[in-house]
XYZ file of C-alpha atoms in Angstrom:
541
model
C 138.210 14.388 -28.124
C 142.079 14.305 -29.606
C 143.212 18.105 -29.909
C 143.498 19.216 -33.484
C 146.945 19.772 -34.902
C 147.259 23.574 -34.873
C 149.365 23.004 -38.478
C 146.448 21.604 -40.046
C 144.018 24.646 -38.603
C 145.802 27.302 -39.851
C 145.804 25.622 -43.367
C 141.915 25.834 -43.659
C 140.206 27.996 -40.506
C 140.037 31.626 -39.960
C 142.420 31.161 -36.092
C 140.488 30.264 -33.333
C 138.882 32.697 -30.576
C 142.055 32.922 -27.714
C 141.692 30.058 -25.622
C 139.880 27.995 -27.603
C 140.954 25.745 -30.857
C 138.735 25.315 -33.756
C 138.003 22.116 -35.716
C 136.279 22.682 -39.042
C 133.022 20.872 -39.596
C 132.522 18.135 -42.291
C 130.726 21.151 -44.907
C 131.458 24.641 -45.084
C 129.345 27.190 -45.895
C 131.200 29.747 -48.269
C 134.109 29.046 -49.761
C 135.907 26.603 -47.729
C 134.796 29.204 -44.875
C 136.037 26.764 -42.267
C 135.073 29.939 -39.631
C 131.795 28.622 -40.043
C 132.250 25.479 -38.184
C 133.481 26.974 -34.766
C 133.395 24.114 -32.767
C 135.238 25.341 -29.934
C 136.667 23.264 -26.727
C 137.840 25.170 -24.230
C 140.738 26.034 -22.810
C 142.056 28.502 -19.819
C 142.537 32.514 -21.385
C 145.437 33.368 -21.974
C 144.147 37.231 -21.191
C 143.247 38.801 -17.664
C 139.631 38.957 -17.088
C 137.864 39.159 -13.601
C 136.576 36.189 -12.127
C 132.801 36.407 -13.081
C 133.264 38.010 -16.196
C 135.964 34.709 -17.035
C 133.568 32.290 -15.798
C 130.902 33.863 -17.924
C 133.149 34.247 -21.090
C 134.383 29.718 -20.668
C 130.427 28.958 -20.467
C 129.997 31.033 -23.665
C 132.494 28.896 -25.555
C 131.540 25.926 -24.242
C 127.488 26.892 -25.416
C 129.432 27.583 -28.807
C 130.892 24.560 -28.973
C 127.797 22.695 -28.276
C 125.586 24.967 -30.972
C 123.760 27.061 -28.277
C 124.539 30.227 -29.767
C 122.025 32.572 -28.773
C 122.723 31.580 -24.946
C 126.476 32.241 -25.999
C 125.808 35.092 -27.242
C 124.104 35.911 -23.557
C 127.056 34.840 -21.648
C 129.614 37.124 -23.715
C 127.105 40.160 -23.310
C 127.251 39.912 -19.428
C 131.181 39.250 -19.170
C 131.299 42.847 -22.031
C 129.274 44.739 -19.431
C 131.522 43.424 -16.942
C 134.551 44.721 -17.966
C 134.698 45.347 -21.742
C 137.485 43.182 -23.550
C 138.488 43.259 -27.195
C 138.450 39.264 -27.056
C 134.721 39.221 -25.246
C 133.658 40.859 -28.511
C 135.247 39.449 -30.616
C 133.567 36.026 -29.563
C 130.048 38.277 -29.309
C 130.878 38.645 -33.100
C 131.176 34.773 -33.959
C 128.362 34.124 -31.476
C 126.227 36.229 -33.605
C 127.232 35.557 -37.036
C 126.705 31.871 -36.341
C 122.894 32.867 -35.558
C 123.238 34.627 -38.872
C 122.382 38.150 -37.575
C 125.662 40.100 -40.098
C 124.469 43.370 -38.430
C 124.799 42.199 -34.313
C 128.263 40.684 -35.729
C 129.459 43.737 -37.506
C 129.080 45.783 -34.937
C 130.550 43.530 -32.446
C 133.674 43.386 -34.070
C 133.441 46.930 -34.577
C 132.907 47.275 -30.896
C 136.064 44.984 -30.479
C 138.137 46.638 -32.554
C 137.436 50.182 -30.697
C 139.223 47.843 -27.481
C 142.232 48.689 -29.325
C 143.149 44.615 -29.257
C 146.980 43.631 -30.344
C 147.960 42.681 -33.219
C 147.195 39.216 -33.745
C 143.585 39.524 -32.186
C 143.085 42.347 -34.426
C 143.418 40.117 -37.565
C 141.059 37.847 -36.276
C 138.566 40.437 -36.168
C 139.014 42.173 -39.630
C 138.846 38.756 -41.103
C 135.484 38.191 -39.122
C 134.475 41.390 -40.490
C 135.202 39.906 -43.698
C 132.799 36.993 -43.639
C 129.945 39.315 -42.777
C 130.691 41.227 -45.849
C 130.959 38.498 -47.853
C 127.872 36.648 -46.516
C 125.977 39.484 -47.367
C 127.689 39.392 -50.910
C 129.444 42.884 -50.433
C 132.680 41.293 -51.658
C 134.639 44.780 -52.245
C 134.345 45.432 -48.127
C 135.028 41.647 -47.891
C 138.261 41.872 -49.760
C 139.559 44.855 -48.032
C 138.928 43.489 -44.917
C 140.798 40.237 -45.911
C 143.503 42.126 -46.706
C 143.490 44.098 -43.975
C 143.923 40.888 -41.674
C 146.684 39.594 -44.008
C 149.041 42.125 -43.284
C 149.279 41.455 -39.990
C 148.876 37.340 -40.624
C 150.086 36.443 -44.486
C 150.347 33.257 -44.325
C 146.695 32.296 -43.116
C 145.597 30.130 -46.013
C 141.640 30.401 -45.533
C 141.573 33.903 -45.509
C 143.731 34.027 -48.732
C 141.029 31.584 -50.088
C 138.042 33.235 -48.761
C 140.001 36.942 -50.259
C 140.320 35.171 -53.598
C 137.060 33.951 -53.542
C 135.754 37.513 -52.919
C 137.904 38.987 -55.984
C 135.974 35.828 -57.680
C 133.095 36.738 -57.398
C 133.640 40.416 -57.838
C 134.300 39.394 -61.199
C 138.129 40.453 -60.458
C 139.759 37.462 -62.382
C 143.026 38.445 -62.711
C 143.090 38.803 -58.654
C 141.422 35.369 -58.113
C 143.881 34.217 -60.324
C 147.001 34.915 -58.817
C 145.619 34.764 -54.873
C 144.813 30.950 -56.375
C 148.138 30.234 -58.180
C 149.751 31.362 -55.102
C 148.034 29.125 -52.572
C 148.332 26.266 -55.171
C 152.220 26.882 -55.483
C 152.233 25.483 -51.724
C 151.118 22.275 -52.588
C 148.885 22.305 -49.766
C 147.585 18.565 -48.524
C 143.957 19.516 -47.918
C 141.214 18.367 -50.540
C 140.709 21.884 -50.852
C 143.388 22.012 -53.177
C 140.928 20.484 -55.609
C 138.621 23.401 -55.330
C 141.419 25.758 -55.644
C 141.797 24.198 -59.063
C 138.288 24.664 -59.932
C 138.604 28.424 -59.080
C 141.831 28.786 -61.121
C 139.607 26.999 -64.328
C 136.560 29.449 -63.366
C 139.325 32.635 -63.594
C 140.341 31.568 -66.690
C 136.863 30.988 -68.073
C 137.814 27.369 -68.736
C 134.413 26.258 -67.800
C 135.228 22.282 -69.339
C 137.830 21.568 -66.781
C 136.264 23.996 -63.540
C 132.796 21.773 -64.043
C 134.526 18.279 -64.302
C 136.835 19.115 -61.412
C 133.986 20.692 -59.398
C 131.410 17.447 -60.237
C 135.014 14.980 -58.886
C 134.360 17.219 -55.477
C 130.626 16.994 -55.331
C 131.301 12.880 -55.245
C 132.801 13.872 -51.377
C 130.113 14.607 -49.191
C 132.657 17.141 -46.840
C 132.386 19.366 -50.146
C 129.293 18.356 -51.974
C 127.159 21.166 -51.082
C 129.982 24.094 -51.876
C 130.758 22.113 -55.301
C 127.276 22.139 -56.424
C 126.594 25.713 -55.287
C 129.967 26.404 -57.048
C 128.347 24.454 -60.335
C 125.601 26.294 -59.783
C 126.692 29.586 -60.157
C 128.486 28.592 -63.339
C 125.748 27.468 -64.912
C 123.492 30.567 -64.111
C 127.069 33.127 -65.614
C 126.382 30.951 -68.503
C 122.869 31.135 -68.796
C 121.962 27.728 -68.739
C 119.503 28.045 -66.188
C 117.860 24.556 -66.849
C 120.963 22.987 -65.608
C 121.468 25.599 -62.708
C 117.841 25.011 -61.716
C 117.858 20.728 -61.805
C 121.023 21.467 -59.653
C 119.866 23.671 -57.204
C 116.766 21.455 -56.471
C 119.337 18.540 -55.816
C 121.017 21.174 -53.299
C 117.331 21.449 -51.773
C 116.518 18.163 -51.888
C 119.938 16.976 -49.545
C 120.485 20.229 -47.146
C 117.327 22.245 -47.993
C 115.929 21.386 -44.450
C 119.520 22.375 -42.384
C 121.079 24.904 -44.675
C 118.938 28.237 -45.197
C 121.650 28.532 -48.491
C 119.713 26.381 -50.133
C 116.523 28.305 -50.203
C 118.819 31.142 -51.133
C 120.669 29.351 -54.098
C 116.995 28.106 -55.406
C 115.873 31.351 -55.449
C 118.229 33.228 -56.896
C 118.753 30.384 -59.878
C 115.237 31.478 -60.743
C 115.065 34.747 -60.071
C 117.937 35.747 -62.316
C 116.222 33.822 -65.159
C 113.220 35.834 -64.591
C 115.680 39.214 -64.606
C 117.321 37.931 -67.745
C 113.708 36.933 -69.761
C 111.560 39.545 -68.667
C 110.753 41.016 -71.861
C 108.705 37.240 -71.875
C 105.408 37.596 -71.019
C 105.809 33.289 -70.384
C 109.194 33.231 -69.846
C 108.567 31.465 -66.267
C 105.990 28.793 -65.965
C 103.136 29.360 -62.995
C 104.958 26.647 -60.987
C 108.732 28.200 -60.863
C 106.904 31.838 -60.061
C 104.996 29.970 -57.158
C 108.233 27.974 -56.289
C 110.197 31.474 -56.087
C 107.864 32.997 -53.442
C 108.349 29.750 -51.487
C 112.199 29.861 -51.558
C 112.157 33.603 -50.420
C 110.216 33.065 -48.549
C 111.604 30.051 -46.434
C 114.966 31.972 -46.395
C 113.311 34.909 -44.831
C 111.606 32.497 -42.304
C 114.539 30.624 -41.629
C 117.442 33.819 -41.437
C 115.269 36.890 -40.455
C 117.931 39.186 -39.682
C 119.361 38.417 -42.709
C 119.166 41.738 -45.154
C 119.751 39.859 -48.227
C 117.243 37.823 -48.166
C 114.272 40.904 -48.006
C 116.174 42.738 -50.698
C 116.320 39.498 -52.660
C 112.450 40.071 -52.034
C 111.932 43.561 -52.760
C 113.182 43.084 -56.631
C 110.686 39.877 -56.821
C 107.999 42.254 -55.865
C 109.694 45.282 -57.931
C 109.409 42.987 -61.433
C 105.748 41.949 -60.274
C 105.070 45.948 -60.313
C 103.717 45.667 -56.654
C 106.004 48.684 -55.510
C 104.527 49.056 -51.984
C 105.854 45.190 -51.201
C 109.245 46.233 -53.116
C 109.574 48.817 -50.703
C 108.280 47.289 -47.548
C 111.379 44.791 -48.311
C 113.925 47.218 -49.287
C 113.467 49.068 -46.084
C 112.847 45.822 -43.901
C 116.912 45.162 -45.757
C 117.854 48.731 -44.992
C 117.127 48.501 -41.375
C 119.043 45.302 -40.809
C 122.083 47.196 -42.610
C 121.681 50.838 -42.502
C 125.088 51.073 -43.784
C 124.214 49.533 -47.385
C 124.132 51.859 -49.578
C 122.298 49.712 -52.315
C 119.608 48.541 -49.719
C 119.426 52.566 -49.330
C 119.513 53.296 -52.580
C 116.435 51.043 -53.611
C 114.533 52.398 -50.782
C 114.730 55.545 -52.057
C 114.230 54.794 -55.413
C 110.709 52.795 -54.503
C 109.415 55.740 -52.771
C 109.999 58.116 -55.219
C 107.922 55.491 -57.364
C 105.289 55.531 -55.243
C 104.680 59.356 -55.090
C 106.826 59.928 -51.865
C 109.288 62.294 -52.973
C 109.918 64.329 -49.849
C 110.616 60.944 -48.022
C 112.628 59.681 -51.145
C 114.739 63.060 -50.983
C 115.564 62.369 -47.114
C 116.620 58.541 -47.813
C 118.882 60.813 -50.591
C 120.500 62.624 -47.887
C 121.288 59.604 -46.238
C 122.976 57.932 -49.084
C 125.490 60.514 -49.601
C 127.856 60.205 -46.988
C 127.429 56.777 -47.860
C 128.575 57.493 -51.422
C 130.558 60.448 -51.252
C 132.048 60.057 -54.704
C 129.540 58.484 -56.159
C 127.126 60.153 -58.791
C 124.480 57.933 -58.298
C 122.240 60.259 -55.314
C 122.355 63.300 -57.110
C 121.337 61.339 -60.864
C 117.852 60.346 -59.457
C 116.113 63.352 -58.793
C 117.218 64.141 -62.242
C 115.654 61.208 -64.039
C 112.181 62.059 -63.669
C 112.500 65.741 -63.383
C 114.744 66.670 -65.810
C 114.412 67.605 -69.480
C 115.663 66.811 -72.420
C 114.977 63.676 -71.914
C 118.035 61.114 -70.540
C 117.763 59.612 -73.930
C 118.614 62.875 -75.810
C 121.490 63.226 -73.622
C 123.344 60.648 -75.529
C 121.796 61.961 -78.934
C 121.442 64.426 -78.841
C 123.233 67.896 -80.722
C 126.333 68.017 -77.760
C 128.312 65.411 -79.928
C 128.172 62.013 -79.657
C 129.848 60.703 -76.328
C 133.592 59.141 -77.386
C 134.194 57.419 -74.017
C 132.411 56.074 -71.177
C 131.335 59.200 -68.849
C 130.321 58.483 -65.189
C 126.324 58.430 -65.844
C 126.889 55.340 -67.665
C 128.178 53.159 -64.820
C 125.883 55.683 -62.280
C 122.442 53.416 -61.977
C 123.442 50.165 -62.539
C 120.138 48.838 -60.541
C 121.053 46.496 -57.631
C 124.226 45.375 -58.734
C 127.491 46.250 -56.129
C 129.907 46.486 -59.353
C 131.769 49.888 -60.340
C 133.584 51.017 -63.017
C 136.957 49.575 -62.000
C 135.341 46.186 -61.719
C 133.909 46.681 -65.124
C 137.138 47.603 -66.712
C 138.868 44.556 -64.608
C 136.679 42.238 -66.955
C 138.383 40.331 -69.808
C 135.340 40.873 -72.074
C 133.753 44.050 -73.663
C 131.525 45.711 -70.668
C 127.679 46.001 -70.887
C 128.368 50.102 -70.953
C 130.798 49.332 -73.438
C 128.615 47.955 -75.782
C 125.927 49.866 -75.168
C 128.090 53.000 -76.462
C 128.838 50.972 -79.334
C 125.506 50.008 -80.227
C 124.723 53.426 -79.977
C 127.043 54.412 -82.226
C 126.019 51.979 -85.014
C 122.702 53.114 -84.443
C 123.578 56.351 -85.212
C 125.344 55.471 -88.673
C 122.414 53.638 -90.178
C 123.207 49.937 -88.893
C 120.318 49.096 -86.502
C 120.923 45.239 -86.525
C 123.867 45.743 -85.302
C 123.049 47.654 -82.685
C 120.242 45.534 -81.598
C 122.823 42.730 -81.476
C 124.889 44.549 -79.025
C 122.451 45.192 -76.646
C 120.863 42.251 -76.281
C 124.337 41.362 -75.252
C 124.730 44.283 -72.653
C 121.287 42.711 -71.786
C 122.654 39.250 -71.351
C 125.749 40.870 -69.067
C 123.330 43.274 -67.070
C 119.895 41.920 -66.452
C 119.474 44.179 -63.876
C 120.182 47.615 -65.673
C 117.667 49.490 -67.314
C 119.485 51.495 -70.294
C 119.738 48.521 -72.673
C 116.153 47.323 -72.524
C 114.715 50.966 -73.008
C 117.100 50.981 -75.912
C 116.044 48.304 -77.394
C 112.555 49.002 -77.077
C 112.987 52.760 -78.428
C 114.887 51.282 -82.055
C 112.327 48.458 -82.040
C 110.085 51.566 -82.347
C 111.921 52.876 -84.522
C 112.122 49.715 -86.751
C 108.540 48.837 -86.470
C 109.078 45.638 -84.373
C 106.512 43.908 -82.543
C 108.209 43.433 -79.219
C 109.142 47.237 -79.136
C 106.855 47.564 -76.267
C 107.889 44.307 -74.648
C 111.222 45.974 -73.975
C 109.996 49.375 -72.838
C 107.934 47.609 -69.999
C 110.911 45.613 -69.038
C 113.122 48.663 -68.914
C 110.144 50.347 -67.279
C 110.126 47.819 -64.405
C 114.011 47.811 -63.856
C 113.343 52.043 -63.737
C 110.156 53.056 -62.378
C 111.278 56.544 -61.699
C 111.688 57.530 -65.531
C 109.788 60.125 -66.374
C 110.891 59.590 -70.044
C 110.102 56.144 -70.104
C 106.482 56.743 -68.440
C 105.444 58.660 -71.148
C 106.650 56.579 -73.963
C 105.025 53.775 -72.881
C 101.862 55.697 -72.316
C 102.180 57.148 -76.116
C 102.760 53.992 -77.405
C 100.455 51.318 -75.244
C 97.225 50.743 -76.970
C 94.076 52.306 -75.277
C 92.479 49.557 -72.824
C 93.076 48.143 -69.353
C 96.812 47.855 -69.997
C 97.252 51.108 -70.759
C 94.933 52.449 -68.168
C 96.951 50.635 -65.307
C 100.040 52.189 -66.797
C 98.802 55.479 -66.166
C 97.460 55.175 -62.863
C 100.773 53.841 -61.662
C 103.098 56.563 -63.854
C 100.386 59.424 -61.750
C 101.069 57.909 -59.079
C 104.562 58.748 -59.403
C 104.054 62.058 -61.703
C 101.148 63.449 -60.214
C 101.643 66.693 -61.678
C 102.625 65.906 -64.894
C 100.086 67.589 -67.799
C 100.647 64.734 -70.719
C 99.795 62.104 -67.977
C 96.984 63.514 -66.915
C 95.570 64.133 -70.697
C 96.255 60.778 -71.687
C 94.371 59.151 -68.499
C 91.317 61.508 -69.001
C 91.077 60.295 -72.804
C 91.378 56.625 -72.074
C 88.493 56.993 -69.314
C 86.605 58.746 -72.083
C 86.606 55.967 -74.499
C 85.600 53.296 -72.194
C-alpha cells in the first residue's frame, strides 16, 4: 500500500498515533471526523519502550489497522502494565473509542495525559478527548478540548472542523461561523470544502442553499451518509419531521446494518416529534411508536457501552409514564459516565418520582461538585416541597420579574444548553418568551401569550414551564385542551408538587384520574389533598 502524503492527512485527520500514519476511510462518522477511520500501518516508534512492551504496542497497531480492536485494545493494556507510556495510552484511547466504549477512552486519555506526554502528543490526546465528548453530544467539553489541542497545533484543519462543528451544534452560530469562514479562506482542495459551505449556509440560517449544497454531497457516496444525517438534522430544527423521517429511513435502509448511527438518527427523528406533539393524544401512529422501541433498541444492542443511547431510552420510557424503566436507563447512562451531570441529574429526578427521596437526595450530593455553580441541585428538592407554589413565584405580589433570573434557565429537562448559549442565539430565547408571554398575560392579552409559548414550546420541547403554562391560561380561558397541556408538562416534570395537584383538581373522576393519583402518592405520599382526593374517587366507583 503507497504511503499517504502527510500534507493531505493533516488537511482532514486528527494526526496519527506516533509511529503510525493514518488514512481516512471512504465515510466518516461525525463531521468529517476522519479520526474515525484509523487505519494504521505501522512503522518503528520513534519513543523508547522495552522490548516486550514494543513488540506488544506494533501488534496492537497492526490489530488496529486490520479492525481487531478489542484484541488491540489487549495488546496496549499489557505493554501499559509494562512500563506505562503516555503514547501506550493514548493508542488504549483510540483502541477503545473505535469499540465505541467513550468511558474506557476517556479515561485512557486521561490516564495518558497524567504521563505528562510533550507537547505535540499532548494535542493528540485533548483532541481525542474531544471526539468522546462530542460523540456523546457534550459539545461544550468537546469544544474546549478542541481548543485546548489547537493551541499547541493551530493549523490542524479537522480539529478546527470538528471545533466548529461542536459550536454548531451548540447552537453557537456566530463561532461556527467564523471557525468555517476561516478554514474556507484556505481554499482547501478536499471535497470537504463543500460541506464547509453547507455549515457556513446552516450558521446563517440560509437553509435554501445549506440543503441544495448538502443534497450535491449526498450524490458522493465518501459523504453520503454525513450529508443526509446533516439534512437530517435540518429538517428536524425546522420541524418538518416528515421529511427528516423519509430521510432517516433512507440512512437505515443503506448503512443501517454497519453504522449503529443510523439506529440513533432514526430514533431520535421520531422521538423529538413525539417531544414536540405530546400534548397529541395521536400525534404518533402505533407503527412509528413500535418503530422507536426498535431503533433504541438496536442502538443499545449494537453500542452497549454507549450512555447515550440508554438515556435516549430513559426519556422514551419517561413520556410513556413508566418511571421505573426511565430510571433503570438513566442510571444504566449514569454508570457508563458517572461524570454527566445530566445523566445524574435525571437519575435523581426519576427517583424522587418514584417515592425514593433519601436515594434521590444522595444522587443530589453527587451532582454538586459536578455543578458547582449551577442552581439546578438545590431547585429540585424545592419543587415539590416548597410553597407558594413555583407558579406564584412569577405572579405573584414580589413584582413582576423584569429580566431573566437564574431559575428560568435552572431545569431545562435534558437539554446540555445554558444561559450563555441561549443568549448566543440570533432569535428571541424560549425563557425569553416565556417572560414575555407572561407579561401579556398579566395585562389582559391572553392570545398573545398563548402565541408565545407555543413558540417557547416549539424551541424547547423538552422543558416543562411552557406547557404547564399553557395548560394553566387554557384553564383560565376555558379551553378544551387545558388539560392536554398540564399532562404534557406533567410528564416533562414529574416531581411537581404543584402540577400534581392541579391535574388531580382538574381531571374528571374515573380511571384517568385514579391512575393520576396513584402515581402523584407515589411520589407525595404524605401529602393530605392527595390522599382526600384518592379516597373520594374510590368512593364513587
Amino acid at each position: 500500500m503507497a504511503r499517504p502524503n502527510r500534507a493531505w492527512l493533516e488537511t482532514c485527520c486528527t494526526p496519527p498515533l506516533p509511529g503510525c500514519v493514518i488514512k481516512a476511510k471512504a465515510h466518516f462518522r461525525s463531521v468529517a471526523l476522519a479520526l474515525s477511520a484509523a487505519l494504521l500501518i505501522w512503522a518503528p516508534a520513534a519513543f523508547a519502550l522495552d522490548e516486550t512492551a514494543r513488540l506488544l504496542y506494533a501488534e496492537g497497531l497492526q490489530l488496529l489497522q486490520q479492525g481487531h480492536y478489542q484484541q488491540a485494545s489487549q495488546r496496549f493494556e499489557r505493554a501499559i502494565r509494562i512500563q506505562p507510556r503516555a503514547e501506550l495510552s493514548f493508542a488504549l484511547g483510540v483502541a477503545y473509542f473505535r469499540l465505541h466504549q467513550p468511558v474506557q477512552a476517556y479515561q485512557a486519555y486521561l490516564q495518558a495525559l497524567s504521563l505528562l506526554p510533550d507537547p505535540g502528543l499532548s494535542a493528540r490526546i485533548r483532541s481525542g478527548l474531544g471526539d468522546v465528548f462530542f460523540d456523546t453530544e457534550d459539545y461544550a467539553q468537546a469544544i474546549a478540548a478542541y481548543r485546548s489541542a489547537l493551541d499547541h497545533q493551530p493549523t490542524w484543519t479537522g480539529v478546527r472542523l470538528k471545533l466548529a462543528t461542536s459550536y454548531l451544534r451548540l447552537g453557537r452560530y456566530s463561532e461556527a461561523l467564523r471557525e468555517s469562514e476561516n478554514l474556507l479562506a484556505e481554499q482547501t482542495p478536499l471535497s470537504e470544502a463543500r460541506y464547509l459551505r453547507s455549515l457556513i449556509y446552516v450558521a446563517r440560517q440560509q437553509w435554501p442553499a445549506a440543503i441544495e449544497e448538502l443534497e450535491q454531497l449526498a450524490r458522493e457516496p465518501a459523504h453520503r451518509f454525513e450529508a443526509w444525517r446533516q439534512l437530517n438534522w435540518i429538517y428536524r430544527m425546522q420541524q418538518r419531521y416528515d421529511r427528516a423521517t423519509e430521510l432517516a429511513q433512507e440512512v437505515l435502509a443503506e448503512f443501517g446494518p454497519s453504522i449503529p448511527q443510523a439506529y440513533q438518527l432514526a430514533a431520535a427523528t421520531l422521538l423529538e416529534k413525539l417531544t414536540l406533539c405530546l400534548p397529541e393524544p395521536q400525534c404518533q401512529s402505533p407503527q412509528e411508536k413500535r418503530q422507536l422501541h426498535e431503533y433504541l433498541e438496536r442502538w443499545v444492542l449494537m453500542t452497549p457501552d454507549q450512555p447515550q443511547s440508554h438515556f435516549e431510552l430513559g426519556w422514551l420510557a419517561q413520556l410513556e409514564g413508566d418511571w421505573p424503566a426511565a430510571r433503570d436507563a438513566y442510571e444504566r447512562a449514569h454508570r457508563l459516565f458517572p461524570s454527566r451531570p445530566d445523566y445524574l441529574l435525571k437519575l435523581a429526578e426519576m427517583e424522587w418520582a418514584l417515592g425514593r427521596q433519601p436515594d434521590a437526595r444522595i444522587r443530589l450530593e453527587q451532582l454538586a461538585p459536578l455543578m458547582p455553580d449551577s442552581p439546578l441541585w438545590r431547585e429540585l428538592p424545592r419543587w415539590s416541597a416548597h410553597h407558594p407554589s413555583l407558579f406564584a413565584r412569577w405572579t405573584g405580589a414580589d413584582g413582576f420579574p423584569t429580566q431573566i433570573q437564574p431559575f428560568w434557565l435552572s431545569y431545562l429537562n435534558g437539554l446540555k444548553r445554558n444561559a450563555s448559549a441561549l443568549s448566543d442565539a440570533a432569535k428571541l430565547s424560549a425563557p425569553d418568551q416565556t417572560l414575555q408571554a407572561l407579561r401579556l398575560w398579566q395585562a389582559g392579552q391572553p392570545a398573545w401569550a398563548r402565541a408565545l409559548l407555543l413558540q417557547a414550546r416549539r424551541q424547547e420541547s423538552q422543558w416543562w414551564l411552557p406547557s404547564e403554562l399553557l395548560g394553566r391560561l387554557q384553564l383560565e380561558t376555558g379551553a378544551s385542551d387545558a388539560l392536554l397541556w398540564l399532562e404534557a408538562a406533567y410528564r416533562l416534570n414529574p416531581i411537581s408538587r404543584d402540577l400534581a395537584l392541579l391535574l388531580a383538581e382538574h381531571l374528571p373522576p374515573g380511571a384517568q384520574r385514579r391512575e393520576h393519583l396513584k402515581r402523584a402518592l407515589q411520589t407525595f405520599a404524605d401529602d393530605p389533598r392527595l390522599q382526600e382526593l384518592y379516597l373520594q374517587d374510590l368512593s364513587t366507583r
